[in-house]
PDB file of C-alpha atoms in Angstrom:
ATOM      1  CA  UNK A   1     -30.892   1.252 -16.879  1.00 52.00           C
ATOM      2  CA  UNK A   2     -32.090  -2.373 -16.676  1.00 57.00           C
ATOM      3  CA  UNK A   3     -30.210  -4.485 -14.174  1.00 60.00           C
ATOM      4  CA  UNK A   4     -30.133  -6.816 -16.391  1.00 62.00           C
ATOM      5  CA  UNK A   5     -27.705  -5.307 -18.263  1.00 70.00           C
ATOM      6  CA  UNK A   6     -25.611  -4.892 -15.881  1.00 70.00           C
ATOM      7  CA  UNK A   7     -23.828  -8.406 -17.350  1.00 76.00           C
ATOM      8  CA  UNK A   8     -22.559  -6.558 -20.723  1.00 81.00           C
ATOM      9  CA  UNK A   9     -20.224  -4.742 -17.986  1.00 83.00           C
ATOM     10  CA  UNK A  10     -18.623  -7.776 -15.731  1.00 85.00           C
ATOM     11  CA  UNK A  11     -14.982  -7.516 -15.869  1.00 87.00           C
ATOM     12  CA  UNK A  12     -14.290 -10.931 -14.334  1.00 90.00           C
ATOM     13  CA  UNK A  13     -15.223 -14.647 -15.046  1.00 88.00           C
ATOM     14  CA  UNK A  14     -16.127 -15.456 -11.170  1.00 90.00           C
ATOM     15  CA  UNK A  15     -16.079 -13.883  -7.615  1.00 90.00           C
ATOM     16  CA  UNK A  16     -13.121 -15.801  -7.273  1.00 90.00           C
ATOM     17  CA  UNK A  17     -11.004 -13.783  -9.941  1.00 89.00           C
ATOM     18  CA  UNK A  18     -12.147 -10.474  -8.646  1.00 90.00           C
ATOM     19  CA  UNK A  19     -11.187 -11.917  -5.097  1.00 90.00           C
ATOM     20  CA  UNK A  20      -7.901 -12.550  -6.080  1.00 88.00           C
ATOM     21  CA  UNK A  21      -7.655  -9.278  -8.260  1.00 88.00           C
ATOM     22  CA  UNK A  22      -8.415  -7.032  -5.542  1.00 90.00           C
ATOM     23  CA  UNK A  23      -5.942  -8.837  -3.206  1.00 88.00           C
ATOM     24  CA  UNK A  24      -2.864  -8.345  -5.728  1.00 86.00           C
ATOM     25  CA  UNK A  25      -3.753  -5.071  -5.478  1.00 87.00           C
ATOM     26  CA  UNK A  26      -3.925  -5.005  -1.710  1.00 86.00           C
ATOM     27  CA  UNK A  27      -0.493  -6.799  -1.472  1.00 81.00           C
ATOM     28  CA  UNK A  28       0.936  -3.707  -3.594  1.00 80.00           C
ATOM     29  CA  UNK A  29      -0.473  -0.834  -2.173  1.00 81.00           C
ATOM     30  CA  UNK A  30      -1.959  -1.259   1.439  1.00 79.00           C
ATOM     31  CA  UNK A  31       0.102   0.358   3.063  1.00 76.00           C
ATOM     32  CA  UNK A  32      -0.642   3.532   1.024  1.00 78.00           C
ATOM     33  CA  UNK A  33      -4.053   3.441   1.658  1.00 83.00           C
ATOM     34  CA  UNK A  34      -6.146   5.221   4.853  1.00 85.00           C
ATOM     35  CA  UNK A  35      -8.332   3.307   7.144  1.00 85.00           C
ATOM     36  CA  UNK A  36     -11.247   5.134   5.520  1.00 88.00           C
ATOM     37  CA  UNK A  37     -10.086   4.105   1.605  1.00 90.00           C
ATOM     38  CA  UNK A  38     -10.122   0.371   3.100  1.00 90.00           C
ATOM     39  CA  UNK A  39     -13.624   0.579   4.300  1.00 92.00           C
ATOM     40  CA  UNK A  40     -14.738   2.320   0.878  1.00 93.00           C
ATOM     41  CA  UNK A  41     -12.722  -0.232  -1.346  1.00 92.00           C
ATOM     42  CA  UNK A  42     -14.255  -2.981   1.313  1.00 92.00           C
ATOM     43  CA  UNK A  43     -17.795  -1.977   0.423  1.00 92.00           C
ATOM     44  CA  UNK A  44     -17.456  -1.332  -3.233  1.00 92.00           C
ATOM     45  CA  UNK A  45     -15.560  -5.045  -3.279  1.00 92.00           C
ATOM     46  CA  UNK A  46     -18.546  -6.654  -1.120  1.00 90.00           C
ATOM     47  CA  UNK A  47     -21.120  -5.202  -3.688  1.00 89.00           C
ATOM     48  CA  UNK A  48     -19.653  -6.002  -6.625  1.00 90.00           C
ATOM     49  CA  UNK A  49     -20.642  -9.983  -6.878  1.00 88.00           C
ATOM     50  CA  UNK A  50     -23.723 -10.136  -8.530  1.00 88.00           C
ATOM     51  CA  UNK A  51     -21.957  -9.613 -11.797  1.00 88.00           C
ATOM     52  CA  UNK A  52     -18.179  -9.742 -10.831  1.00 90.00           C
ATOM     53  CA  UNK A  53     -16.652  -6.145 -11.108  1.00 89.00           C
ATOM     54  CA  UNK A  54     -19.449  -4.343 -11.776  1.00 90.00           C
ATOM     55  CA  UNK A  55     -20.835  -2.576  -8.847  1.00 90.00           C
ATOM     56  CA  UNK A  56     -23.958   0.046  -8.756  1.00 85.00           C
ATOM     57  CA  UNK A  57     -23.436   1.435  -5.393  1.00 86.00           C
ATOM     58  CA  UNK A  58     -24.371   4.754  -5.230  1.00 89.00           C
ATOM     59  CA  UNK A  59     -22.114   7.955  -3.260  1.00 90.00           C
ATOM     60  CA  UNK A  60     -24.593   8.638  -1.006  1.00 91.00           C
ATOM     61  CA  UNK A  61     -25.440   4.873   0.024  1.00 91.00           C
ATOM     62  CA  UNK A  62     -21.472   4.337   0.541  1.00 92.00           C
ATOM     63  CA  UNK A  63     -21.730   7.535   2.942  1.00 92.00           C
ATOM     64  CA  UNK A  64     -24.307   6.072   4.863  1.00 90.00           C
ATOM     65  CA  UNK A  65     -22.850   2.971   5.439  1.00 90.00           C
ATOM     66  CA  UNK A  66     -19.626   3.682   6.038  1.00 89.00           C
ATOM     67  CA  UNK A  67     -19.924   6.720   7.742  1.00 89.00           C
ATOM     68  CA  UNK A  68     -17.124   8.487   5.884  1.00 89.00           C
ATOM     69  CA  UNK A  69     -17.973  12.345   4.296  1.00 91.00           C
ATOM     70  CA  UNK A  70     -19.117  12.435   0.658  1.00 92.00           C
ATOM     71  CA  UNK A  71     -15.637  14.126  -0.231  1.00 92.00           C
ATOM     72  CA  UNK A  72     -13.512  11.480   1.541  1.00 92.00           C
ATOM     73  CA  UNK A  73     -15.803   8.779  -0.984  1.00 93.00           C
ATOM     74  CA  UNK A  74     -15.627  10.889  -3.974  1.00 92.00           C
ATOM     75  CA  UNK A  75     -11.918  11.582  -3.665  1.00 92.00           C
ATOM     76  CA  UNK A  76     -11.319   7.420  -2.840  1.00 92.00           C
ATOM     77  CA  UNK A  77     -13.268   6.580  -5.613  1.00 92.00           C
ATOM     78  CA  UNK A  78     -10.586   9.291  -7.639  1.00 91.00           C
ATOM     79  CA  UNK A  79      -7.812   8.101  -5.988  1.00 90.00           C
ATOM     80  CA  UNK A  80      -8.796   4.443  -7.080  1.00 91.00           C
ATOM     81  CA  UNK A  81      -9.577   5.390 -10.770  1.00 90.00           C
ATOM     82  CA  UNK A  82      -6.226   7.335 -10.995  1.00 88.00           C
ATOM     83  CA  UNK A  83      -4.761   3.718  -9.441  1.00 87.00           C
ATOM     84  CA  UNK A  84      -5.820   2.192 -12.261  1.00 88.00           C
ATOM     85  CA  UNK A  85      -8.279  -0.438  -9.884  1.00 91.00           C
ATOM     86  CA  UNK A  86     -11.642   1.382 -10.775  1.00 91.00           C
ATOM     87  CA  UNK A  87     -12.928   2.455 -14.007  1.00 90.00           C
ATOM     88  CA  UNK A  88     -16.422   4.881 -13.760  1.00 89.00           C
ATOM     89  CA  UNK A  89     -19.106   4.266 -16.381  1.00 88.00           C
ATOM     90  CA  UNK A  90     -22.458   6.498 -17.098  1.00 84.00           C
ATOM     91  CA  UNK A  91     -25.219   5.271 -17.519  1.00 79.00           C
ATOM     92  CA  UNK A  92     -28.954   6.702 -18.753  1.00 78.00           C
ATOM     93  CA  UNK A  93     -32.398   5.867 -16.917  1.00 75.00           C
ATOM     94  CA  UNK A  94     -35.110   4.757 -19.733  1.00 74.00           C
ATOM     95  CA  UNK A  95     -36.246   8.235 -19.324  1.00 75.00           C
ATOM     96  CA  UNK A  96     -32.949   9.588 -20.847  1.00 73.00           C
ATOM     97  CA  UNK A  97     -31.598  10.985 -17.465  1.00 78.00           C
ATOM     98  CA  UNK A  98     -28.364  10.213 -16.137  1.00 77.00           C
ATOM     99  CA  UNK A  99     -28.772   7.128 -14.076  1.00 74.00           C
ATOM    100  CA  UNK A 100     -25.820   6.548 -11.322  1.00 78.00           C
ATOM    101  CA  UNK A 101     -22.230   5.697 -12.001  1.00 85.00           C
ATOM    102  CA  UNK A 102     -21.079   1.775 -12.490  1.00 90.00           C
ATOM    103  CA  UNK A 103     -17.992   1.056 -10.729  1.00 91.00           C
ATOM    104  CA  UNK A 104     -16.160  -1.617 -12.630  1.00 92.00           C
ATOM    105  CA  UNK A 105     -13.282  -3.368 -11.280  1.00 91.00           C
ATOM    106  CA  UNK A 106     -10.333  -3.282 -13.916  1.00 88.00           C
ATOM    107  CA  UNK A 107      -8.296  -6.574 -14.662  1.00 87.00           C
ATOM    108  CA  UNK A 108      -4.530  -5.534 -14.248  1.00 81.00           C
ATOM    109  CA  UNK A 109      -2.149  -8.672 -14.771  1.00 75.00           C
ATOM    110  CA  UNK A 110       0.118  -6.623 -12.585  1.00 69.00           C
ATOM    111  CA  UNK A 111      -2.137  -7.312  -9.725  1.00 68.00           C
ATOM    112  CA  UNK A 112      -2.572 -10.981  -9.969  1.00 62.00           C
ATOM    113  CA  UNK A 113       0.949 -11.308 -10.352  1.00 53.00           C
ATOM    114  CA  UNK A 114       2.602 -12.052  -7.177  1.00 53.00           C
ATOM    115  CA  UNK A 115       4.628  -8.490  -5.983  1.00 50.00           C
ATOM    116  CA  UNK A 116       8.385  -9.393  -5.921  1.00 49.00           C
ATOM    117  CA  UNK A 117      10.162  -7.450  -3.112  1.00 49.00           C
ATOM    118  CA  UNK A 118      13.104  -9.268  -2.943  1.00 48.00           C
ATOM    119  CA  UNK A 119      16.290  -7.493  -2.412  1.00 52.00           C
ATOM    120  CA  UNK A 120      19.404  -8.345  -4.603  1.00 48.00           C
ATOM    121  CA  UNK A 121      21.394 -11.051  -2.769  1.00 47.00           C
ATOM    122  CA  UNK A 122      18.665 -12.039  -0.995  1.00 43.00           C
ATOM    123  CA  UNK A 123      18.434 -16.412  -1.022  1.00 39.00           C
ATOM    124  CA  UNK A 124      14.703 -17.072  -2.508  1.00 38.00           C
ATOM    125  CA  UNK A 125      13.997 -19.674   0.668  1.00 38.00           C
ATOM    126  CA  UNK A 126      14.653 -16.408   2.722  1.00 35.00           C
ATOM    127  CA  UNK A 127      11.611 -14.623   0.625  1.00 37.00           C
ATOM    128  CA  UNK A 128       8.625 -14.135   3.124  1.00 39.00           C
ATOM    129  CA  UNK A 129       5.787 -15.927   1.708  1.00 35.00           C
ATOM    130  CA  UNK A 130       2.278 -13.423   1.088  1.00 41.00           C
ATOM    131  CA  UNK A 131       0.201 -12.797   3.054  1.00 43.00           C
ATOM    132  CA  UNK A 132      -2.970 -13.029   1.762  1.00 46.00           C
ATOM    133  CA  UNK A 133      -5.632 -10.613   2.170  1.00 57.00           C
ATOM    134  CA  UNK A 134      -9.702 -12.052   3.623  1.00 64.00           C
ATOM    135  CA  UNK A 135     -12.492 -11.477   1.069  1.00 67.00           C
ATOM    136  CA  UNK A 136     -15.422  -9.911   2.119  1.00 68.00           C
ATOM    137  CA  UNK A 137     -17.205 -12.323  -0.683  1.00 68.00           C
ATOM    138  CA  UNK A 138     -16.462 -15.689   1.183  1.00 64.00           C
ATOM    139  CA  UNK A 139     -13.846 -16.975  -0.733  1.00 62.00           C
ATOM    140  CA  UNK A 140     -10.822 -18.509   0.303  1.00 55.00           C
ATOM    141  CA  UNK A 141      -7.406 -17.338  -1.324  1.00 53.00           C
ATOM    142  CA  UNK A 142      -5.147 -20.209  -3.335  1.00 49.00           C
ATOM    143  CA  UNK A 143      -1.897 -20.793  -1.816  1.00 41.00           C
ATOM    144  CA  UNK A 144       0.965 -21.800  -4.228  1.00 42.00           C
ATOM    145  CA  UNK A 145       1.969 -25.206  -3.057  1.00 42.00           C
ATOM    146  CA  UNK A 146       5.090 -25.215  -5.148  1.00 43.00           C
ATOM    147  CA  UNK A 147       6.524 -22.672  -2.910  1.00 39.00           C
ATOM    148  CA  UNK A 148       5.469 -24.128   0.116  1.00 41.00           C
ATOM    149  CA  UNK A 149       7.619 -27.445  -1.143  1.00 43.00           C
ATOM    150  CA  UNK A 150      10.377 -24.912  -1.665  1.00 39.00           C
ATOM    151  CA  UNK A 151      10.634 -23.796   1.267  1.00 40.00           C
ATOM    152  CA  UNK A 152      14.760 -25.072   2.818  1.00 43.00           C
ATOM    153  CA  UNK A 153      15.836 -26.146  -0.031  1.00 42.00           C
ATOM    154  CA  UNK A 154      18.746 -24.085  -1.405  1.00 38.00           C
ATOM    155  CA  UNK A 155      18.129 -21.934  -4.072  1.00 40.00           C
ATOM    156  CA  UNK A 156      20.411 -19.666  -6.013  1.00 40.00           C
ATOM    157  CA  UNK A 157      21.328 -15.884  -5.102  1.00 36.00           C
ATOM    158  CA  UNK A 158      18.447 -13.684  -6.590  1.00 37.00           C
ATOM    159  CA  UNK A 159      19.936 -10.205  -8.477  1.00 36.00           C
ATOM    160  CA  UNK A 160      16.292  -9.152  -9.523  1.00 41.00           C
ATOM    161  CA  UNK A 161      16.015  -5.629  -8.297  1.00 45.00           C
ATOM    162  CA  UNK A 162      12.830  -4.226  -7.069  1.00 44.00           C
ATOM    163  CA  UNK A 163      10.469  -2.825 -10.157  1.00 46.00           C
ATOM    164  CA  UNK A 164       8.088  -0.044  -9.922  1.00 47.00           C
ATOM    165  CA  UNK A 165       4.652   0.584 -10.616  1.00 48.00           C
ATOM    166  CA  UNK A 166       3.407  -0.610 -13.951  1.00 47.00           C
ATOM    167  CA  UNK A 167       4.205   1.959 -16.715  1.00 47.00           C
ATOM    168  CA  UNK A 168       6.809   3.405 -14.379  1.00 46.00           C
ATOM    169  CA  UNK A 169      10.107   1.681 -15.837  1.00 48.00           C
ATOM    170  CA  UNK A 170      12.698   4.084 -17.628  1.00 52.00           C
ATOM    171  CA  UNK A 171      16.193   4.352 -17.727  1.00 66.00           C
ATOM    172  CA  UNK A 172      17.561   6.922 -15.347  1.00 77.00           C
ATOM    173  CA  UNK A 173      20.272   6.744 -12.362  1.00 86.00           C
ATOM    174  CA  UNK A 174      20.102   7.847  -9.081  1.00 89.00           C
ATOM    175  CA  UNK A 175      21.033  11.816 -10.260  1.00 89.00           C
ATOM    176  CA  UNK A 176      16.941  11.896 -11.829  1.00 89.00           C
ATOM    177  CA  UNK A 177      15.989  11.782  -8.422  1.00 90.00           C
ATOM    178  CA  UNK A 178      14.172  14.472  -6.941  1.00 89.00           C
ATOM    179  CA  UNK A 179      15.854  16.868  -4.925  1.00 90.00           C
ATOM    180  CA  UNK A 180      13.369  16.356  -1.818  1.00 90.00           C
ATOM    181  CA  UNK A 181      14.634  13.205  -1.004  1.00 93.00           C
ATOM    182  CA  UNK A 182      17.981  13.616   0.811  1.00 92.00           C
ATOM    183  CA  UNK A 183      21.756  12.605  -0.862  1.00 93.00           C
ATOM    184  CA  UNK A 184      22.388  10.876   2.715  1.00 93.00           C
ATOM    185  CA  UNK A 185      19.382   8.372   2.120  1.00 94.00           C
ATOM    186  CA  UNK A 186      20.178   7.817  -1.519  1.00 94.00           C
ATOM    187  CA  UNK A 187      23.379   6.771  -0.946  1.00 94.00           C
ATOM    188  CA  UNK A 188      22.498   4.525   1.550  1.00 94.00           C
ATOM    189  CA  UNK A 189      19.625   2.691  -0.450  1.00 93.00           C
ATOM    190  CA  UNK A 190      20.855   2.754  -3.589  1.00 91.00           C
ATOM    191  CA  UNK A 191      22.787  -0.728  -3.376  1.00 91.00           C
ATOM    192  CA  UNK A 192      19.684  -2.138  -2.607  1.00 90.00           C
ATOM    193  CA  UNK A 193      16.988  -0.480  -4.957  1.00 90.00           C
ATOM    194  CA  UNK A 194      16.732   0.955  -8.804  1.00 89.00           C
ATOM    195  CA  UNK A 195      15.893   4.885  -9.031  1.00 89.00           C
ATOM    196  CA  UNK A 196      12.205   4.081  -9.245  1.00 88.00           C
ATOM    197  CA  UNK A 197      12.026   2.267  -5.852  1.00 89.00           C
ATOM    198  CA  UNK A 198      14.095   4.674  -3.734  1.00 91.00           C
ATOM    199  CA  UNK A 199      11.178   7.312  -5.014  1.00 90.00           C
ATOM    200  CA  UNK A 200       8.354   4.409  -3.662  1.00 88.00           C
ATOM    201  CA  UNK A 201      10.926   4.276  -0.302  1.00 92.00           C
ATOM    202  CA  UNK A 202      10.809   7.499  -0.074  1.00 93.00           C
ATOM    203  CA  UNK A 203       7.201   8.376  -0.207  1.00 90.00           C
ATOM    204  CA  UNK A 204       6.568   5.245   2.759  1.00 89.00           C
ATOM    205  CA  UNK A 205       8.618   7.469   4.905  1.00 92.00           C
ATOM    206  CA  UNK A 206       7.286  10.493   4.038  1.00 91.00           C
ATOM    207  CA  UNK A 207       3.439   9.299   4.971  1.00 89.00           C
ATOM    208  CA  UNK A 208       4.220   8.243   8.206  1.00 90.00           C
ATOM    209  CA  UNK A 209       6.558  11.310   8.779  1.00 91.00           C
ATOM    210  CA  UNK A 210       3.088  13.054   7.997  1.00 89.00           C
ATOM    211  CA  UNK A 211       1.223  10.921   9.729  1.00 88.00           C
ATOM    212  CA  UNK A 212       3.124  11.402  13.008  1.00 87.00           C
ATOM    213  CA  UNK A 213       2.640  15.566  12.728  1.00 87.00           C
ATOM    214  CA  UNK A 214       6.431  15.679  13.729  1.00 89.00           C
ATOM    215  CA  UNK A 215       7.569  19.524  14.914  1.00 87.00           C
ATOM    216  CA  UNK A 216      10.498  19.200  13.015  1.00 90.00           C
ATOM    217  CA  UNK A 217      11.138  18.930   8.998  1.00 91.00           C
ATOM    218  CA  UNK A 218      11.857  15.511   7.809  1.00 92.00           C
ATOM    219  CA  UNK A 219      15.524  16.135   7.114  1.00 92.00           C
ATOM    220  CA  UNK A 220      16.063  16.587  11.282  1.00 92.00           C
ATOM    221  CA  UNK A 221      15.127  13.020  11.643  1.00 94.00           C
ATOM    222  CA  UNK A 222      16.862  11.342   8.804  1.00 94.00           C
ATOM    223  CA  UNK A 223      19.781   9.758  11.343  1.00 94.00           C
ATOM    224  CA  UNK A 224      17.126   7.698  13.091  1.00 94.00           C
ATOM    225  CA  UNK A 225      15.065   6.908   9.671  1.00 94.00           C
ATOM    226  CA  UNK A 226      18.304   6.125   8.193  1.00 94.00           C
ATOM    227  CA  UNK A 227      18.585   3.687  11.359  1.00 94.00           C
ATOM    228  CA  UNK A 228      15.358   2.016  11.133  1.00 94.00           C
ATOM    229  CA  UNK A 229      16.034   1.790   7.157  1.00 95.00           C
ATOM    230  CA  UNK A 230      18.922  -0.436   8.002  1.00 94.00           C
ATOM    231  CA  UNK A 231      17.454  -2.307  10.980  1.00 93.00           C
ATOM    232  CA  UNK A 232      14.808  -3.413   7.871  1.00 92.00           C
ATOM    233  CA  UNK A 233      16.707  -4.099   5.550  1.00 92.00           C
ATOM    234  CA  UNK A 234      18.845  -6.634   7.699  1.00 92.00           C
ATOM    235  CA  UNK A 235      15.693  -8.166   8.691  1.00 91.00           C
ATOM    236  CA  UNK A 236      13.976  -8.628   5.599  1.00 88.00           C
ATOM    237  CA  UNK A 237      17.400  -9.879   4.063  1.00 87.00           C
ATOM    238  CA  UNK A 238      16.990 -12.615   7.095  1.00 86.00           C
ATOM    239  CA  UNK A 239      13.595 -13.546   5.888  1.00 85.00           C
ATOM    240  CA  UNK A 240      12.167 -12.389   9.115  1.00 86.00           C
ATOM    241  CA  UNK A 241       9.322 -10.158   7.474  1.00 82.00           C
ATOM    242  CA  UNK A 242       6.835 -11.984   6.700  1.00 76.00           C
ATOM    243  CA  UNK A 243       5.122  -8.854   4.504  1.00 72.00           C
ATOM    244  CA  UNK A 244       5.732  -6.363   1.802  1.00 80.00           C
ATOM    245  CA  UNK A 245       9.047  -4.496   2.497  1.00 85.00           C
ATOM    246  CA  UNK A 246       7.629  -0.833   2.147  1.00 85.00           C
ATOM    247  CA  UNK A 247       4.838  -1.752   4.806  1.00 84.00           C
ATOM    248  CA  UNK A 248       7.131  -2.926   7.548  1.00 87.00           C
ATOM    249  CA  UNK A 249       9.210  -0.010   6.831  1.00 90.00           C
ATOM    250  CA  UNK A 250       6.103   2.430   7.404  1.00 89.00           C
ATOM    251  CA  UNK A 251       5.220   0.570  10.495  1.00 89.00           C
ATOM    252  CA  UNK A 252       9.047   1.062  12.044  1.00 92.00           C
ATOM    253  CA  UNK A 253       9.456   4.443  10.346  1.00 93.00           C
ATOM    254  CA  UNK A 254       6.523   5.507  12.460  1.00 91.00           C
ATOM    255  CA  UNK A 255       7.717   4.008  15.145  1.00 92.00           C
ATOM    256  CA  UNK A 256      10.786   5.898  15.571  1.00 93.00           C
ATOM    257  CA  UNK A 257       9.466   8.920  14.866  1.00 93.00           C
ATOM    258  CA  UNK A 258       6.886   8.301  17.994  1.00 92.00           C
ATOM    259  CA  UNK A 259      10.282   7.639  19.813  1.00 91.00           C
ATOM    260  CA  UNK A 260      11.495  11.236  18.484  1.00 91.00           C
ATOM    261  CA  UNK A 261       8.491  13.180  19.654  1.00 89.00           C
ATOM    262  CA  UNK A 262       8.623  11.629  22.980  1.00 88.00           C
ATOM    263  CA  UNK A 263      12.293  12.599  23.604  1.00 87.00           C
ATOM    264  CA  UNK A 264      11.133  16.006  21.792  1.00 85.00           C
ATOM    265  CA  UNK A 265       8.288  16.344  24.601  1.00 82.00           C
ATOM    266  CA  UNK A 266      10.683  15.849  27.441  1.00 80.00           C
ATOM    267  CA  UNK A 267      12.738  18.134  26.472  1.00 78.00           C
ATOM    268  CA  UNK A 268      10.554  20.695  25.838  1.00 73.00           C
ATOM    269  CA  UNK A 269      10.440  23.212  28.756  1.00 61.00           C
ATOM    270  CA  UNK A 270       6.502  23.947  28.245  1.00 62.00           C
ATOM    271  CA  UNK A 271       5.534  20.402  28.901  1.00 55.00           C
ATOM    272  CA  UNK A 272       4.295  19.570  32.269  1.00 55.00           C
ATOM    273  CA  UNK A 273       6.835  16.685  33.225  1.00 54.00           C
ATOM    274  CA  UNK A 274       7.419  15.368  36.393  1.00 56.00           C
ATOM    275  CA  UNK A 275      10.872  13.344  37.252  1.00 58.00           C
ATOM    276  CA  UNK A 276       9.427  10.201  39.585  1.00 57.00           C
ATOM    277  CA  UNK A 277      12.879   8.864  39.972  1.00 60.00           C
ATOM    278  CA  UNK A 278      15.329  11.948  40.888  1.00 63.00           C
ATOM    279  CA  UNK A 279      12.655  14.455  41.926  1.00 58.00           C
ATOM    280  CA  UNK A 280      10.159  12.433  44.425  1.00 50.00           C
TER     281      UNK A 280
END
């Protein structure tokens, strides 16, 4: 395929578009993301200038120069399609082989609108402003000066609840829930988010409850996530997080459940443990 041609593709106006496109997404959905899908989506981003949203890159070259397995980059590369970021395009070689896949950036207005995770109640000069995520490409993100004059003045009570994903809006109460997420934790989140965002509140525990590779099931640490649920809540309701809500929550989530294993290891008969204070 001529690289020329490669401008019939381009998804975005200017670098500056994709910058902020790729950002919105960021803001939305870091915190779900590995180390290794950051350095992927960080190289894919970086080479996709030339004509904005449109990168060539090839698997293998993203392999090499990120160092991550083919199967981790293949399943990213999934993982961002499915995400709705990402769309893959064929191509054909003047020969009539297959030539390698484009990787075209997708415009989503939901990711250039700024992500609303306010909670009900909540004063809008209490509502952390974003933080905004540095371009590989060089440019600089805009900041909304409008809300920066806002900022102490006194604004009404907000009563927006939290919305989900795009496409993920439907009528249901807190009963549709699925059964893996325990009644104790429902009932204490449910003043503060629709059915859709408990589910999102949810799964942020969950990964760092995997993350952690806790002995236990989930449902013998719920008292102290239930804690550190709280403990969040109060803070973000202070406007003391200065971030998304469901990444500070992974971030103490984890936290506590470090605290957990620790106690868990002290405990345990097996470990070698020595008592400085009472035993020296």
């Amino acid at each position: 395929m001529n690289i020329n041609h490669l401008k019939n593709y381009q998804t975005f106006s200017s670098v500056n578009e994709l910058d902020q496109h790729v950002r919105g997404f960021l803001r939305r959905y870091k915190w779900e993301l590995s180390e290794g899908n950051l350095e992927i989506l960080t190289y894919i981003w970086r080479h996709s200038v030339k004509y904005p949203g449109v990168s060539f890159a090839k698997v293998n070259t993203i392999v090499s120069t990120t160092g991550r397995s083919r199967s981790t980059v293949i399943r990213t590369i999934n993982r961002f399609e499915n995400m709705n970021l990402i769309k893959r395009v064929a191509t054909i070689r003047p020969n009539g082989k297959r030539g390698v896949n484009l990787l075209l950036f997708q415009p989503q207005e939901a990711f250039l609108t700024p992500c609303d995770d306010t909670l009900p109640d909540t004063a809008v000069d209490t509502v952390p402003i974003e933080a905004e995520f540095a371009s590989p490409n060089g440019s600089t993100p805009e900041f909304h000066k409008e809300a920066e004059n806002k900022q102490g003045e006194k604004q009404p009570l907000m009563t927006k609840k939290i919305e989900g994903r795009p496409g993920a809006r439907f009528d249901v109460d807190y009963t549709f829930l699925p059964s893996y997420i325990p009644a104790s934790f429902v009932e204490v989140a449910k003043p503060f988010f629709t059915p859709v965002e408990v589910d999102r509140v949810w799964g942020c525990i969950y990964r760092a409850y995997k993350r952690e590779q806790m002995r236990q099931s989930i449902e013998e640490y719920i008292e102290a996530i239930t804690l550190a649920f709280k403990q969040v809540v109060f803070l973000y309701k202070q406007g003391k997080i200065k971030k998304e809500f469901c990444g500070y929550l992974y971030s103490c989530v984890l936290e506590s459940l470090r605290q957990e294993k620790r106690k868990e290891t002290i405990q345990c008969s097996d470990s070698v443990y020595f008592d400085w204070l009472n035993e020296a």
